[in-house]
Coordinates of C-alpha atoms and ligand atoms in Angstrom, one line a residue:
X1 CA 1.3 3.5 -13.6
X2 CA 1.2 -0.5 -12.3
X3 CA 4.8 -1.1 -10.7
X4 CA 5.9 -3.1 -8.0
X5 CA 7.2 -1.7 -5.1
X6 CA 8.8 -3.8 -2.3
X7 CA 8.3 -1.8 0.5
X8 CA 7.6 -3.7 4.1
X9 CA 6.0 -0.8 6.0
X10 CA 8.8 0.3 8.7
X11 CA 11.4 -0.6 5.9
X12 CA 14.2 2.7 5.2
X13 CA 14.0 1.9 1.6
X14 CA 12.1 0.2 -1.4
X15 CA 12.7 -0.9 -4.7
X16 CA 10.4 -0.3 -7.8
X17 CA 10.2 -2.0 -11.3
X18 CA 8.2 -0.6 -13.5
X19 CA 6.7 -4.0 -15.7
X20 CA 5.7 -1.3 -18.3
X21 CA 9.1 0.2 -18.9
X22 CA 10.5 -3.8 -18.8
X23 CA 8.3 -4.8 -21.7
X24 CA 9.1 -1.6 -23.6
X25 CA 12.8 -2.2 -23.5
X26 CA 12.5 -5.7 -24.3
X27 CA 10.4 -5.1 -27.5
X28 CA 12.0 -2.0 -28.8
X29 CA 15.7 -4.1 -28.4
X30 CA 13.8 -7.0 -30.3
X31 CA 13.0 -4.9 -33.0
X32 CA 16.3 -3.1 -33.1
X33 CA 18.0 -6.1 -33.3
X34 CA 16.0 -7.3 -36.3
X35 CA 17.0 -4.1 -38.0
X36 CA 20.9 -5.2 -37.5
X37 CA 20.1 -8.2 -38.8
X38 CA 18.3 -7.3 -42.0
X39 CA 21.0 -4.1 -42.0
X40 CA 24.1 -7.2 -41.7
X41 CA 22.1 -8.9 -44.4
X42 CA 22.0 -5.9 -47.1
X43 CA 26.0 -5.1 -46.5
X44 CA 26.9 -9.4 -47.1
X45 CA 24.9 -8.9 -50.2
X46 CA 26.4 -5.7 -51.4
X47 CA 29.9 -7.2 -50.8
X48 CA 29.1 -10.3 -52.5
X49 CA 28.2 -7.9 -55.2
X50 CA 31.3 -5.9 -55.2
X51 CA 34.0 -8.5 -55.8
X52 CA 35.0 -7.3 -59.3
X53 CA 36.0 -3.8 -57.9
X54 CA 38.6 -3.6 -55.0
X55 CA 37.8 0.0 -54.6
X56 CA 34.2 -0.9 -53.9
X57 CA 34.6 -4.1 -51.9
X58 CA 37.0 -2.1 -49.7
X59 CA 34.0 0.5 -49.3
X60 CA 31.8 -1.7 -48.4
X61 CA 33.8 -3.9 -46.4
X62 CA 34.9 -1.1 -44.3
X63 CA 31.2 -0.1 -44.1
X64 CA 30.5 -3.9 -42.7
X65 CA 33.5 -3.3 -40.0
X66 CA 32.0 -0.2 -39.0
X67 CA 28.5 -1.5 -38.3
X68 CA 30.0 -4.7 -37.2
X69 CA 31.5 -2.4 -34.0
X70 CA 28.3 0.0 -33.6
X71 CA 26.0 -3.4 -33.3
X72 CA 28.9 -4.9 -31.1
X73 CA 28.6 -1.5 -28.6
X74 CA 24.7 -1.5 -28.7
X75 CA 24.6 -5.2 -27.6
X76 CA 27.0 -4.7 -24.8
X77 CA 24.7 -1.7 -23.9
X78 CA 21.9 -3.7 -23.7
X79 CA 22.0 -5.4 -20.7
X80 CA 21.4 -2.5 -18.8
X81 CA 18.1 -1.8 -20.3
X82 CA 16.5 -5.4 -19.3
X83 CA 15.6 -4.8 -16.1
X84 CA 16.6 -1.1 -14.6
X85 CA 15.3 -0.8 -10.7
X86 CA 14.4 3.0 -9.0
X87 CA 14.8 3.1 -5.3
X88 CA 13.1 5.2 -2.6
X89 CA 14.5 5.9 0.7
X90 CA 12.5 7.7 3.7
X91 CA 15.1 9.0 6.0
X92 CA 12.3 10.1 7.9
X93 CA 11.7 6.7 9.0
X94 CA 14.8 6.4 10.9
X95 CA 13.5 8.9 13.5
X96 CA 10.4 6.8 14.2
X97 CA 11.6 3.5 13.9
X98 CA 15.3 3.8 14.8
X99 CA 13.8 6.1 17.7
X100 CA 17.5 4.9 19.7
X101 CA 20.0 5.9 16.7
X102 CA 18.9 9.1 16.0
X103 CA 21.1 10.8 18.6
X104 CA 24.0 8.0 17.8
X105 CA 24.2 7.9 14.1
X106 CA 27.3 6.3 13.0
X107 CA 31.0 8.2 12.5
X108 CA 30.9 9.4 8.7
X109 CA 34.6 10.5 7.5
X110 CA 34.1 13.0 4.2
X111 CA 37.3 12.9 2.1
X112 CA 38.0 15.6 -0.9
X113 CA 40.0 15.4 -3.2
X114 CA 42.0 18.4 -4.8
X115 CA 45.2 18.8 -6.7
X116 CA 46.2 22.3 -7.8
X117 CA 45.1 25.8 -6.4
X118 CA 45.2 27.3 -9.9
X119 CA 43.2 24.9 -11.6
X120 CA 40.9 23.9 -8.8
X121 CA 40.3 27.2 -7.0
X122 CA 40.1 27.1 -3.5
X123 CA 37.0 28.8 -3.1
X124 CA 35.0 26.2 -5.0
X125 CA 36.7 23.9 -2.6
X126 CA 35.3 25.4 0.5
X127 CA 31.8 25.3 -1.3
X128 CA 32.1 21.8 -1.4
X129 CA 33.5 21.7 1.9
X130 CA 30.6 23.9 4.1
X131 CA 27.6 21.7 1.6
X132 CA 28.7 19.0 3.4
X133 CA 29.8 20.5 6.9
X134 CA 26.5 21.9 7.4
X135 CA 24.7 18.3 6.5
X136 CA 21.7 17.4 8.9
X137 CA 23.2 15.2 11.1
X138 CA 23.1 14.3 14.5
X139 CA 25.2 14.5 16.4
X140 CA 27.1 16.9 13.8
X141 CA 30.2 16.0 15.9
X142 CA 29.9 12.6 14.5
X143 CA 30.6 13.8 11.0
X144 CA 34.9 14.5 9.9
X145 CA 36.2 16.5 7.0
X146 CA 39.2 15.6 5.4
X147 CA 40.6 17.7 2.7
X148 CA 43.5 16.4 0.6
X149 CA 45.2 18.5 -0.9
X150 CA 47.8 17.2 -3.4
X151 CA 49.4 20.9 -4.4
X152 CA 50.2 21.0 -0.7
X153 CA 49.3 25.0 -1.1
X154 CA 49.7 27.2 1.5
X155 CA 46.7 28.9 -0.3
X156 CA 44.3 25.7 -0.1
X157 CA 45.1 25.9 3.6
X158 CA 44.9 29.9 3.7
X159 CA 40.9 29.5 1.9
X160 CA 39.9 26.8 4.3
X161 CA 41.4 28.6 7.5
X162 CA 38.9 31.1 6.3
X163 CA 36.3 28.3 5.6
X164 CA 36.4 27.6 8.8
X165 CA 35.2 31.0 10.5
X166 CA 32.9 31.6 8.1
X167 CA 31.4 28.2 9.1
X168 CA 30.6 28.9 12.4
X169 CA 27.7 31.3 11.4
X170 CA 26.8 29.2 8.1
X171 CA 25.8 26.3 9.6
X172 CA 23.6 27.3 12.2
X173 CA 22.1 29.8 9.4
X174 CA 21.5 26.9 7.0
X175 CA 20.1 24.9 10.3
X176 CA 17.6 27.1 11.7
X177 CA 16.4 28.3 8.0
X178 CA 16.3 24.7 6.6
X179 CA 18.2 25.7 3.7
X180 CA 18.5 23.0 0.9
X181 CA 21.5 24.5 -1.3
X182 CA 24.1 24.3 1.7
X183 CA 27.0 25.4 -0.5
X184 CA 26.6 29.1 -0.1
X185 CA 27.8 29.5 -3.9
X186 CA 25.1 27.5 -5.1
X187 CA 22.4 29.3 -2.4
X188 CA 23.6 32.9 -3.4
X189 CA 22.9 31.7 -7.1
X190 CA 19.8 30.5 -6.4
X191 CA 16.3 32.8 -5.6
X192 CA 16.5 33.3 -2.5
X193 CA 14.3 35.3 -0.2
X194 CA 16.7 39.0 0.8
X195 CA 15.9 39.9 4.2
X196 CA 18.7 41.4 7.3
X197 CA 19.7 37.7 8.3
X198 CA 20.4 36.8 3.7
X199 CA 22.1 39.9 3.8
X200 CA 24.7 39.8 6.7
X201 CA 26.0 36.0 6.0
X202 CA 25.8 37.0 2.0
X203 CA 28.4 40.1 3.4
X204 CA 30.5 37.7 5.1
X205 CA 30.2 35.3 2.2
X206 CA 31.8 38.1 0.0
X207 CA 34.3 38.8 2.6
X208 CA 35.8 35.3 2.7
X209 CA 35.5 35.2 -0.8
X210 CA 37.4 38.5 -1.3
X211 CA 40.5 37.3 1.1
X212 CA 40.6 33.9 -0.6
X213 CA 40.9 35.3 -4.1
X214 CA 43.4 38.0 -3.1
X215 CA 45.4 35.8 -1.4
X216 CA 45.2 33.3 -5.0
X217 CA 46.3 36.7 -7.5
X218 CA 49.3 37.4 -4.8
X219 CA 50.3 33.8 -5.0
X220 CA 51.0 33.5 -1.4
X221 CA 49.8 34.4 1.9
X222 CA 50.5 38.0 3.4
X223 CA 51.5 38.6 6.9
X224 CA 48.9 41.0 6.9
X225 CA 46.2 37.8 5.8
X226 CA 47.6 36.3 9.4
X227 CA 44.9 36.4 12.2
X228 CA 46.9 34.6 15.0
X229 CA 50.2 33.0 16.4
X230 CA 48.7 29.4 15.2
X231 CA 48.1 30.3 11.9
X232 CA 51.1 31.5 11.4
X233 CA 53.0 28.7 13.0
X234 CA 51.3 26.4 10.5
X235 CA 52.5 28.3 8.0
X236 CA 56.2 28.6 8.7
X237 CA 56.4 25.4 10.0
X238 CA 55.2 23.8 6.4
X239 CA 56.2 25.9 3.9
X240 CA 59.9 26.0 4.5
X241 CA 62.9 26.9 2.4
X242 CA 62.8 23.8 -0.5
X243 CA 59.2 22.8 -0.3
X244 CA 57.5 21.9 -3.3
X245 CA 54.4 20.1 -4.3
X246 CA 56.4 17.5 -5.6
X247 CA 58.5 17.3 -2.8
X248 CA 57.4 17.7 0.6
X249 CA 57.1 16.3 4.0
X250 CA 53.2 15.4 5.2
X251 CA 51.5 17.9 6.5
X252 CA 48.5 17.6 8.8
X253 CA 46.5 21.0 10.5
X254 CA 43.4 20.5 12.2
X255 CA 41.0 24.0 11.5
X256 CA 37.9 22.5 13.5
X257 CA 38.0 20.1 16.5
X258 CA 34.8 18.3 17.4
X259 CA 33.7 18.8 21.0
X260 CA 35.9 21.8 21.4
X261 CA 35.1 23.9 18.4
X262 CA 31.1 25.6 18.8
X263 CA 29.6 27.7 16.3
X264 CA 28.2 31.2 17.2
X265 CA 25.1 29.3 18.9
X266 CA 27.1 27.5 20.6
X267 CA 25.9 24.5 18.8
X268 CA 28.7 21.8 18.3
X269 CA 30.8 21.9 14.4
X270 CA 32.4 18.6 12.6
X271 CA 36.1 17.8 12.1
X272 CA 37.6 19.8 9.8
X273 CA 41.7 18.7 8.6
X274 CA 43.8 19.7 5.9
X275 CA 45.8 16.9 5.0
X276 CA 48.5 17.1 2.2
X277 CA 50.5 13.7 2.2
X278 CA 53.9 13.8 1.6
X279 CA 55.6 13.8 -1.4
X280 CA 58.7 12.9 -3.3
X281 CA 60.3 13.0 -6.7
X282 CA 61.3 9.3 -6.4
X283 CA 58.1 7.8 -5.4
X284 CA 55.2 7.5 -7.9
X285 CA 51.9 9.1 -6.3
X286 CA 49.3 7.5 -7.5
X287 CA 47.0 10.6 -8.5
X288 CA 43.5 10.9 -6.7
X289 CA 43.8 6.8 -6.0
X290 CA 47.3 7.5 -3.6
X291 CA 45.3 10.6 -2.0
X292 CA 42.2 8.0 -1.0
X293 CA 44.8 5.7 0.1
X294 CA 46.6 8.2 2.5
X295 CA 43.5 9.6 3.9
X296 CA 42.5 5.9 4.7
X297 CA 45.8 5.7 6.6
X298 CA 45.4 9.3 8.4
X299 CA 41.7 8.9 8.9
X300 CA 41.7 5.5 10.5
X301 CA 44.1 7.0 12.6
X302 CA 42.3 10.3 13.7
X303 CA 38.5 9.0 13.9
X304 CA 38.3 6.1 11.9
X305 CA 34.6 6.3 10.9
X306 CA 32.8 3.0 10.0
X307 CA 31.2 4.8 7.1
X308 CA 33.4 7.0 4.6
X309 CA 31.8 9.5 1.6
X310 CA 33.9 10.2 -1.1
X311 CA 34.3 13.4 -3.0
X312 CA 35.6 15.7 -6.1
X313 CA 36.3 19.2 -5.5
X314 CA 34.5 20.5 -8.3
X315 CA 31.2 19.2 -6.7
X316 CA 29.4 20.0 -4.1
X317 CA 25.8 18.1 -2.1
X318 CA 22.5 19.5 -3.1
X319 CA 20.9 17.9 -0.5
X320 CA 21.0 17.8 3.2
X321 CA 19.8 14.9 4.3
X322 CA 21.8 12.4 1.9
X323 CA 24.3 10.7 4.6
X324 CA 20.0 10.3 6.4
X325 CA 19.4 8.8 2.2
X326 CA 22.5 6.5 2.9
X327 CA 21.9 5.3 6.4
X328 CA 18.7 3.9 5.0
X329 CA 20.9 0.7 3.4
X330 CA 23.6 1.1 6.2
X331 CA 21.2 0.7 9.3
X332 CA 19.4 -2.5 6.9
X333 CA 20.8 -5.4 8.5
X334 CA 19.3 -7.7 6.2
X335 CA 21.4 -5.7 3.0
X336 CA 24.1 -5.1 5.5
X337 CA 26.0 -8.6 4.0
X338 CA 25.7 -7.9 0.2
X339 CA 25.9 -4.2 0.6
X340 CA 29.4 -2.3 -0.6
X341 CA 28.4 1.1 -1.2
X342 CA 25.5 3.8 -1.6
X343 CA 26.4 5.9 -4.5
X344 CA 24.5 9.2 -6.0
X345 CA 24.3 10.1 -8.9
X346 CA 26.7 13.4 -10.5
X347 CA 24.2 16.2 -11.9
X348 CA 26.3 19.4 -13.4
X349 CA 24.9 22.6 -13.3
X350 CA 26.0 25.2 -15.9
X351 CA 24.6 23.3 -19.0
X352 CA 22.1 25.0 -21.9
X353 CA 19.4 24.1 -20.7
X354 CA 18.1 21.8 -23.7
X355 CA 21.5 20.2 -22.9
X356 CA 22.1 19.5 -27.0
X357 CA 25.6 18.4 -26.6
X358 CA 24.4 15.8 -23.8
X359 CA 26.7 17.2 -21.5
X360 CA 24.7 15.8 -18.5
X361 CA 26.0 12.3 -19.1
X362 CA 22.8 10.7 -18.2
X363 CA 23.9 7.1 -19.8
X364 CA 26.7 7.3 -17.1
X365 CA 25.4 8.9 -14.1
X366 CA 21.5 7.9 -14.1
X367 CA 20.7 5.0 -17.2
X368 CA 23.2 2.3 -17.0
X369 CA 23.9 2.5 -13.1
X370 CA 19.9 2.0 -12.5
X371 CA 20.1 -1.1 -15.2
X372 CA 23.0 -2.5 -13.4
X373 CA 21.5 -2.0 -10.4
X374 CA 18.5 -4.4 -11.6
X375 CA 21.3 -7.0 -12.5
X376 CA 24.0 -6.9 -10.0
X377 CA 24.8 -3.6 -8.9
X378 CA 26.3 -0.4 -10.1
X379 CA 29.8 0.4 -11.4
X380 CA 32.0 3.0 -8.8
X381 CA 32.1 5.7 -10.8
X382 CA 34.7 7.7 -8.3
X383 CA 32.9 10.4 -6.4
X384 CA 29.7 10.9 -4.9
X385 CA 30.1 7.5 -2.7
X386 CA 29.4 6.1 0.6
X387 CA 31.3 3.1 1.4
Ligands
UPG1 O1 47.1 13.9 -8.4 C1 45.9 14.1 -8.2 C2 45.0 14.2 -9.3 C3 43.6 14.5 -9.1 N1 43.1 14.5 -7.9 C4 41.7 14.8 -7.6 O2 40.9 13.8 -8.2 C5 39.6 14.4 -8.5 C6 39.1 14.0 -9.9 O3 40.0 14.5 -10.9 P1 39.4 15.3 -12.1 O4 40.6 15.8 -12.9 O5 38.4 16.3 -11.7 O6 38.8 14.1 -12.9 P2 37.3 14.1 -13.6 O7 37.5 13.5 -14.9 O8 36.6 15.3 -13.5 O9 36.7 13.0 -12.6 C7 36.1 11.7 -12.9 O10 37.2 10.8 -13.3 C8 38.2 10.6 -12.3 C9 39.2 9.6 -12.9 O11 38.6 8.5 -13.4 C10 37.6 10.0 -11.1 O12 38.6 9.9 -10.1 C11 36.6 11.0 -10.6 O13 36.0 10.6 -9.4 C12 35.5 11.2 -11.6 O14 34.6 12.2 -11.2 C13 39.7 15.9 -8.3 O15 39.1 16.2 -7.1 C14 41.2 16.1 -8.2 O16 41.5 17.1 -7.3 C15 44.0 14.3 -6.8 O17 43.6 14.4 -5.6 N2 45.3 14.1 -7.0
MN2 MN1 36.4 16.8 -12.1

C-alpha cells in the first residue's frame, strides 16, 4: 500500500495518510452527493406534481423535509472523511534516544471517576484502578491515583482498602510476567497459561473479590471486615451520625504512599487516594465535570503532576505501555506548543461479536476522531485522556 509516512528516524511518532483511502473518500462523496442531487430533483418534481391534493403534497413534502435533514447530517459528516491521519508511536524509542529520561519520566496524576457503589460496583472500580497502577513506568513512584468518589461510600473505600493489598503482589506479578491485560478481571477472562504462580494471585483475586462483594450485599462495613486501628479510624472519623452522599464534609484517605509503601519485592507502588469532595444540598455539583474540578484542586495540592489521564470507572487500560504511547507527543518539543491532549480511543468488550447493533461506536471512538485529526484535531470525548 503507497502512503506517506512522516517519520524523521529518532522521531517518537509518525503520521500516515494513506493517498488511496483520500481518493476513495473523495470520489465515493462525489458520487453520493450527485445521488442527493438527482434524489432532491425527483421529490421538487413530485411536489410540483402533487399540488391538486393536500394529502399528497403533505406526503411528499414531509418526505422532502426528511431527506432535506438526512443530506444536511451526511454533509456535516463529511468533513471527516477528506483527509483522516493514523499515527504510530515507538515508545521504545524513548529508551534509546531519551537515554536521560527514562529513569525521570514526568509526574502522571490518574483521576477516576465514580458516582454510586450500587450502580458502579466497586470491584469493577479497582479493576480499573490496579490496570493502571501496574502501568510500566519508571519510576512507578512518579505515577498518582486519585479515585473520586461522588457516593462518598464507605464501601468504595472498604474495596479499594482491599485494592490496595492485593496490589502489592499484582504488580510485581504483572511486572516480572509482562502481562498485557493488567486489570486482573480482564486477565482471569482471558486464556491464560495456569501454573502455581496463576493460581495463587487468581486465589487472592477471589479473596478480595469475595470481601468486596460481601461487604456491598451487607450494605456497610463489618467490624469484623476491619484489619487495623487506621482503617477503622477512617471509618468512624467519616462516616458519622448525618452523613449522606448529598451532604458531607470532604474526605481525603491516602491507601498507598509513594516512597514509603513497597510491594512484596520490595519494589516501590504509586499514590493511591480516595478522594470524595464534599457535598451539600445547597450547592449544585456539577456531576463528573465538579469531580475533575475538585481533583484538580486536591491534586495540584498533593503532587501536582505536569501530565494528568483521565478516566471512567467502567473502563479499564489494555495496555501497559500507553502513558510510554503518550509521552511520545509530550517529550516532542516541536508539538509541545500546538499540543492539548493525547487521547485513546474507547473499545467495549462484551459485544456479539458481528457487533449487528454497532454497539462499538466506531464513528465516535475511531472514524471521525482520525478525520478530525487530519483537519484540526480531535473532539475530547471525556475519558481515555492525557492532558
Ligand atoms: O455525579 C457524577 C456523575 C457521574 N460521574 C462519573 O462520570 C463518569 C461517566 O458517567 P457515565 O454515566 O458512565 O457516562 P457515560 O455516558 O458512560 O460516559 C460518556 O459520557 C459522559 C458524559 O458526556 C462523559 O463524561 C464520559 O467521559 C463518557 O465516557 C463515570 O465514571 C461516573 O462515575 C461522577 O463522577 N459524578
Ligand atoms: Mn460509562
Amino acid at each position: 500500500m503507497e502512503t506517506t509516512t512522516t517519520d524523521n528516524t529518532g522521531s517518537l511518532h509518525s503520521v500516515e495518510m494513506n493517498p488511496r483511502h483520500h481518493i476513495l473518500n473523495r470520489a465515493f462523496a462525489l458520487i453520493y452527493l450527485f445521488a442527493i442531487l438527482v434524489l432532491f430533483y425527483n421529490h421538487i418534481l413530485n411536489l410540483l406534481n402533487s399540488t391538486n391534493s393536500f394529502i399528497t403534497f403533505s406526503i411528499s413534502f414531509s418526505i422532502l423535509i426528511s431527506d432535506l435533514i438526512l443530506a444536511f447530517m451526511w454533509t456535516t459528516s463529511q468533513p471527516f472523511r477528506m483527509r483522516p491521519l493514523t499515527r504510530q508511536q515507538y515508545p521504545e524509542k524513548i529508551t534509546k534516544n531519551f537515554s536521560n529520561e527514562i529513569n525521570n519520566f514526568p509526574a502522571l496524576d490518574i483521576f477516576i471517576c465514580t458516582a454510586d457503589p450500587y450502580k458502579e460496583p466497586p470491584l469493577n472500580v479497582v479493576n480499573t484502578a490496579l490496570s493502571v497502577m501496574a502501568y510500566d513506568y519508571n519510576p512507578i513512584e512518579k505515577i498518582s491515583i486519585y479515585v473520586s468518589d461522588d457516593g462518598g461510600s464507605e464501601l468504595t473505600l472498604f474495596a479499594f482498602m482491599e485494592a490496595a493489598k492485593f496490589a502489592a503482589y499484582w504488580l510485581p506479578f504483572c511486572r516480572e510476567n509482562k502481562i498485557i491485560q493488567r486489570s486482573p478481571d480482564a486477565y482471569f477472562n482471558s486464556n491464560y497459561t495456569e501454573n502455581s504462580e496463576t493460581k495463587k494471585i487468581k486465589l487472592m483475586y477471589e479473596n478480595m473479590k469475595k470481601r468486596i462483594e460481601e461487604v456491598i450485599e451487607r450494605g456497610k462495613v463489618g467490624e469484623d471486615y476491619i484489619n487495623n486501628e487506621e482503617e477503622l479510624q477512617a471509618f468512624t472519623k467519616y462516616w458519622t451520625l448525618g452523613f449522606t452522599r448529598h451532604n458531607h464534609p470532604s474526605i481525603i484517605q491516602v491507601l498507598l504512599e509513594s516512597g514509603k509503601d513497597k510491594d512484596m519485592t520490595s519494589h516501590g507502588m504509586p499514590n493511591l487516594i480516595y478522594f470524595s469532595r464534599e457535598k451539600n444540598t445547597s450547592s449544585p455539583h456539577h456531576f463528573k465535570a465538579g469531580a475533575l474540578n475538585a481533583l484538580l484542586r486536591v491534586s495540584g495540592i498533593m503532587t501536582n503532576a505536569p501530565i494528568i489521564l483521565t478516566l471512567d470507572c467502567d473502563m479499564y487500560s489494555n495496555d501497559p505501555s500507553t502513558p510510554q504511547r503518550a509521552l511520545c507527543y509530550f517529550l516532542d518539543q516541536t508539538l509541545r506548543p500546538n499540543l492539548a491532549y493525547v487521547q485513546f480511543p474507547q473499545t467495549f468488550h462484551g459485544l456479539n461479536e458481528a457487533d449487528i447493533y454497532a454497539n462499538e461506536i466506531k464513528a465516535l471512538f475511531f472514524t471521525n476522531p482520525m478525520g478530525m485529526d487530519g483537519l484540526n484535531g480531535p473532539n475530547y470525548v471525556g475519558t481515555g485522556c492525557f492532558l
